[in-house]
Short mmCIF file of C-alpha atoms in Angstrom, two decimals:
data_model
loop_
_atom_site.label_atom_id
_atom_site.label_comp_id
_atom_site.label_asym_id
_atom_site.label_seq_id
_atom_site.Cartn_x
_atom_site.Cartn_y
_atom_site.Cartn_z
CA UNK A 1 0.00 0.00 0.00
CA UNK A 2 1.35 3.39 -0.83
CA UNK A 3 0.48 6.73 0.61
CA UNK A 4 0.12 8.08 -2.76
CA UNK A 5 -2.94 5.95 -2.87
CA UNK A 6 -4.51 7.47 -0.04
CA UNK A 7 -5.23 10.49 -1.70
CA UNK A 8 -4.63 12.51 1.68
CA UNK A 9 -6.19 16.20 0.98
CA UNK A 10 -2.84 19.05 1.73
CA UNK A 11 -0.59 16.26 3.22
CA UNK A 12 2.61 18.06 4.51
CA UNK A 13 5.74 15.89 5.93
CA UNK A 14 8.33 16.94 8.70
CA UNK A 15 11.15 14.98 9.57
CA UNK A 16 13.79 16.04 12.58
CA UNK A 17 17.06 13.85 13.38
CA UNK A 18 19.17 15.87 15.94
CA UNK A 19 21.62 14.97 18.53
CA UNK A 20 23.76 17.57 21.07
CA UNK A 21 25.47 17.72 23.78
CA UNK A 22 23.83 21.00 26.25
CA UNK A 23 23.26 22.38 29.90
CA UNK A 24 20.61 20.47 31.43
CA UNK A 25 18.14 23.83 32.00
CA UNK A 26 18.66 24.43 27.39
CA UNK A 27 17.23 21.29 27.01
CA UNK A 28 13.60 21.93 26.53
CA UNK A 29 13.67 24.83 24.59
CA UNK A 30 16.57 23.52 22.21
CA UNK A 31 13.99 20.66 21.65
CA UNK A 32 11.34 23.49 20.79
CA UNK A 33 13.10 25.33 18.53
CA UNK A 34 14.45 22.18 16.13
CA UNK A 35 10.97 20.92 15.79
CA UNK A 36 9.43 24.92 15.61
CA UNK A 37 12.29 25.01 12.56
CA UNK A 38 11.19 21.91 10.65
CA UNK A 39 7.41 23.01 10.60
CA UNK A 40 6.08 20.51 13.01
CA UNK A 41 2.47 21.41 14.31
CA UNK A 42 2.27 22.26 18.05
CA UNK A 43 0.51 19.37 19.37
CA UNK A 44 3.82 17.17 18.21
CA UNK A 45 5.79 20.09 19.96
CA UNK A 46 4.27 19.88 22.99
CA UNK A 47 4.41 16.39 23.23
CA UNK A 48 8.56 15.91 22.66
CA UNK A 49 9.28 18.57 25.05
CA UNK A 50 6.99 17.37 27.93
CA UNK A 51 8.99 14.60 27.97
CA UNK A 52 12.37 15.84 28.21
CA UNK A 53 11.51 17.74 31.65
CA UNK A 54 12.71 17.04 34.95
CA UNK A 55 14.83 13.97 33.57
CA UNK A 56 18.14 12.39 34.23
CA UNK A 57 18.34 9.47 32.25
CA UNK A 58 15.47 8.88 29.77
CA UNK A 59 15.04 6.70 26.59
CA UNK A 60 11.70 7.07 25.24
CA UNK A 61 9.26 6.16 22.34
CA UNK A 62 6.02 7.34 21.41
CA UNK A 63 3.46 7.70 18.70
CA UNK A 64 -0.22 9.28 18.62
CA UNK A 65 -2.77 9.83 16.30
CA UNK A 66 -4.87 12.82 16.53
CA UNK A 67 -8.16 13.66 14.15
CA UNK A 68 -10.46 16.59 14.53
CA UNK A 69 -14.11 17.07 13.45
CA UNK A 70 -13.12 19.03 10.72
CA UNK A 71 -10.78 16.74 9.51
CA UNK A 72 -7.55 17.55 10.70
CA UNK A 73 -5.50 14.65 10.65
CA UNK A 74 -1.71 14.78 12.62
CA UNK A 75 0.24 10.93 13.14
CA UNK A 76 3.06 11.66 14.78
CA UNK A 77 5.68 9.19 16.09
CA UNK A 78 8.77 9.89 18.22
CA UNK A 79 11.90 8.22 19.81
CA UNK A 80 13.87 10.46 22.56
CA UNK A 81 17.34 9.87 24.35
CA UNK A 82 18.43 11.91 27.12
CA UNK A 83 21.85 10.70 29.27
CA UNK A 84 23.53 13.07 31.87
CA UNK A 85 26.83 14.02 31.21
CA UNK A 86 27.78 15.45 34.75
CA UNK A 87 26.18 17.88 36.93
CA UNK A 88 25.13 20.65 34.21
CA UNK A 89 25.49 18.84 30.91
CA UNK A 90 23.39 16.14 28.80
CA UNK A 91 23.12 14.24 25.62
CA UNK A 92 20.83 13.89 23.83
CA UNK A 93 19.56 12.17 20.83
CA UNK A 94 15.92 12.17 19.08
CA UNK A 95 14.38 11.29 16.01
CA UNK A 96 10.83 12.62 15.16
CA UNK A 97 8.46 12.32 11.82
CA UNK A 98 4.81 13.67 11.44
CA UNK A 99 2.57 13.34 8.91
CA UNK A 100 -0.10 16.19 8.41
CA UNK A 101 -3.54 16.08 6.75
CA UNK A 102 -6.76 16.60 5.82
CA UNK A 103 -8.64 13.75 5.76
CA UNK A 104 -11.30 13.26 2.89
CA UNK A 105 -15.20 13.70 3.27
CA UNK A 106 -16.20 9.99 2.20
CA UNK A 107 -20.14 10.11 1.70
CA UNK A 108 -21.34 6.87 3.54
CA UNK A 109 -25.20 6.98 3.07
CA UNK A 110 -27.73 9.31 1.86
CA UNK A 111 -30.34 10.67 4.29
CA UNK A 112 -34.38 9.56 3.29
CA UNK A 113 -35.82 12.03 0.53
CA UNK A 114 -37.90 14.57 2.00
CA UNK A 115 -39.71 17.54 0.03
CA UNK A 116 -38.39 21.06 -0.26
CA UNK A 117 -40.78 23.70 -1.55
CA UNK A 118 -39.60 26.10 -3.90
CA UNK A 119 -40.81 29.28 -3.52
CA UNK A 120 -40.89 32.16 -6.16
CA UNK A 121 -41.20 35.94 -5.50
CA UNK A 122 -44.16 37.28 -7.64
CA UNK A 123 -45.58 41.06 -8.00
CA UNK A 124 -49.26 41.07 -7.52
CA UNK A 125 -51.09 44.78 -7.71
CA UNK A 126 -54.18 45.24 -5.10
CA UNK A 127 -56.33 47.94 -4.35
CA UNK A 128 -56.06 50.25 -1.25
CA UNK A 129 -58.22 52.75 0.30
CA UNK A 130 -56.01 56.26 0.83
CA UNK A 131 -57.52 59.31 2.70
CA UNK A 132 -56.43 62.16 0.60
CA UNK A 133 -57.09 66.13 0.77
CA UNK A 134 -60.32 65.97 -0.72
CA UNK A 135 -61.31 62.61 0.68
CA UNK A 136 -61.06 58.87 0.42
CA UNK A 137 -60.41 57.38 -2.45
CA UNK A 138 -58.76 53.98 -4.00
CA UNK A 139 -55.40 53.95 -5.34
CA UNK A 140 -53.80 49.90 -7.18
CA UNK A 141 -50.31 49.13 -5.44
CA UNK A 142 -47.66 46.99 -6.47
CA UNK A 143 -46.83 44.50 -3.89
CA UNK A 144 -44.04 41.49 -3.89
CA UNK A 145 -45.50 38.15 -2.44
CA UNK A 146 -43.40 34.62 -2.12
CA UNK A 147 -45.87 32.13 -3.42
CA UNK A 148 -44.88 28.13 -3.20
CA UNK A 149 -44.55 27.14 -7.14
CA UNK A 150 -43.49 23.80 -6.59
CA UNK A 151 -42.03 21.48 -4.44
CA UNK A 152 -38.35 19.43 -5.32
CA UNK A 153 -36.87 16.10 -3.47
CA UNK A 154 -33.60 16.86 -1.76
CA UNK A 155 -31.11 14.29 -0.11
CA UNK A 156 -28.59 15.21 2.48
CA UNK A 157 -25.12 12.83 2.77
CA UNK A 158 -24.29 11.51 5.75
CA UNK A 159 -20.24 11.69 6.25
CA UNK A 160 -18.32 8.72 7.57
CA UNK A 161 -17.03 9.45 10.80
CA UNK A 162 -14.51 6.93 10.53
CA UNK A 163 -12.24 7.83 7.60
CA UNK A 164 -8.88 6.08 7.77
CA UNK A 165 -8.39 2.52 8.26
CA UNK A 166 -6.29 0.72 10.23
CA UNK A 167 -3.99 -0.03 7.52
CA UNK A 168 -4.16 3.48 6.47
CA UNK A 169 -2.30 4.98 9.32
CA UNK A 170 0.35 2.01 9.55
CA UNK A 171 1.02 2.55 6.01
CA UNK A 172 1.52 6.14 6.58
CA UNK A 173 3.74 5.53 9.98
CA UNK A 174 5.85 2.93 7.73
CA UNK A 175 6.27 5.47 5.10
CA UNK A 176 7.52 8.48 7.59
CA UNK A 177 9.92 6.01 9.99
CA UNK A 178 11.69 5.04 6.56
CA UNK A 179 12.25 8.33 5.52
CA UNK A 180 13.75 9.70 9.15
CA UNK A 181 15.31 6.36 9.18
CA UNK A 182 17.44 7.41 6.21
CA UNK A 183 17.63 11.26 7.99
CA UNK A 184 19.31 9.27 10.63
CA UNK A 185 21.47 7.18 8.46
CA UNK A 186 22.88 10.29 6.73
CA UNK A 187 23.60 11.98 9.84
CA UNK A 188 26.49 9.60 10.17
#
């Protein structure tokens, strides 16, 4: 399965493979600022740099899936290494990959036909009765009325909630851990 065959609506890749060697209290922010550089969204952001606080010794691994009702898709998978140094100083080591994307409107069903009337705006003249200097008297007026002309079946689509499948997002993990796999590989 490719991902080219998921037809995924604005997809945009980002990729991070970084490694350093900084005081303990940079650590955080350094992480911020490599994954604010290569475009990741916040939500990924958030996520890397929670884990890096408070730790001496870490080696981590983590992947999520989010999806919001209007279709914003982020699958995001992570691998973090953190070893003091001494006192002041750590190492550290991560590699990160995220895949953002709109995922597609897939009609699933169509809801029961119901009637919609049309309406159409007609001008109709009528009499009125206007009191004038030298008395009553009647006087035709032009007047706009909606009248129903017709009626027309209409069908609404029902959405599928549930747009990606299972093998979906593992193709799409597959796809982005090969491609920071080879980020890390040219790293040296």
């Amino acid at each position: 399965m490719t991902v080219n065959r998921l037809m995924l609506v604005g997809m945009q890749k980002q990729r991070c493979v970084c490694r350093n060697e900084l005081p303990k209290d940079q650590l955080e922010p350094w992480l911020r600022r490599q994954l604010l550089s290569n475009g990741f969204p916040q939500v990924v952001i958030d996520a890397v740099a929670s884990s890096a606080q408070y730790t001496k010794d870490l080696c981590k691994m983590e992947e999520d899936f989010s999806h919001t009702p209007d279709g914003q898709s982020n699958l995001y998978k992570y691998a973090l290494w953190i070893q003091e140094r001494d006192a002041a100083h750590v190492l550290v080591a991560f590699i990160c990959s995220n895949a953002t994307f709109q995922s597609a409107r897939i009609i699933e069903d169509w809801s029961p036909t119901i009637m919609e009337p049309i309406f159409h705006d007609q001008e109709e003249h009528e009499e009125v009765v206007v009191d004038g200097l030298f008395g009553s008297y009647r006087q035709p007026r032009a007047v706009m009325r909606r009248r129903q002309i017709g009626e027309r079946p209409t069908r609404t689509p029902i959405y599928r909630h549930q747009v990606m499948s299972p093998a979906d997002g593992n193709a799409i993990k597959e796809y982005m851990e090969y491609h920071a796999c080879l980020d890390a590989l040219a790293m040296g």
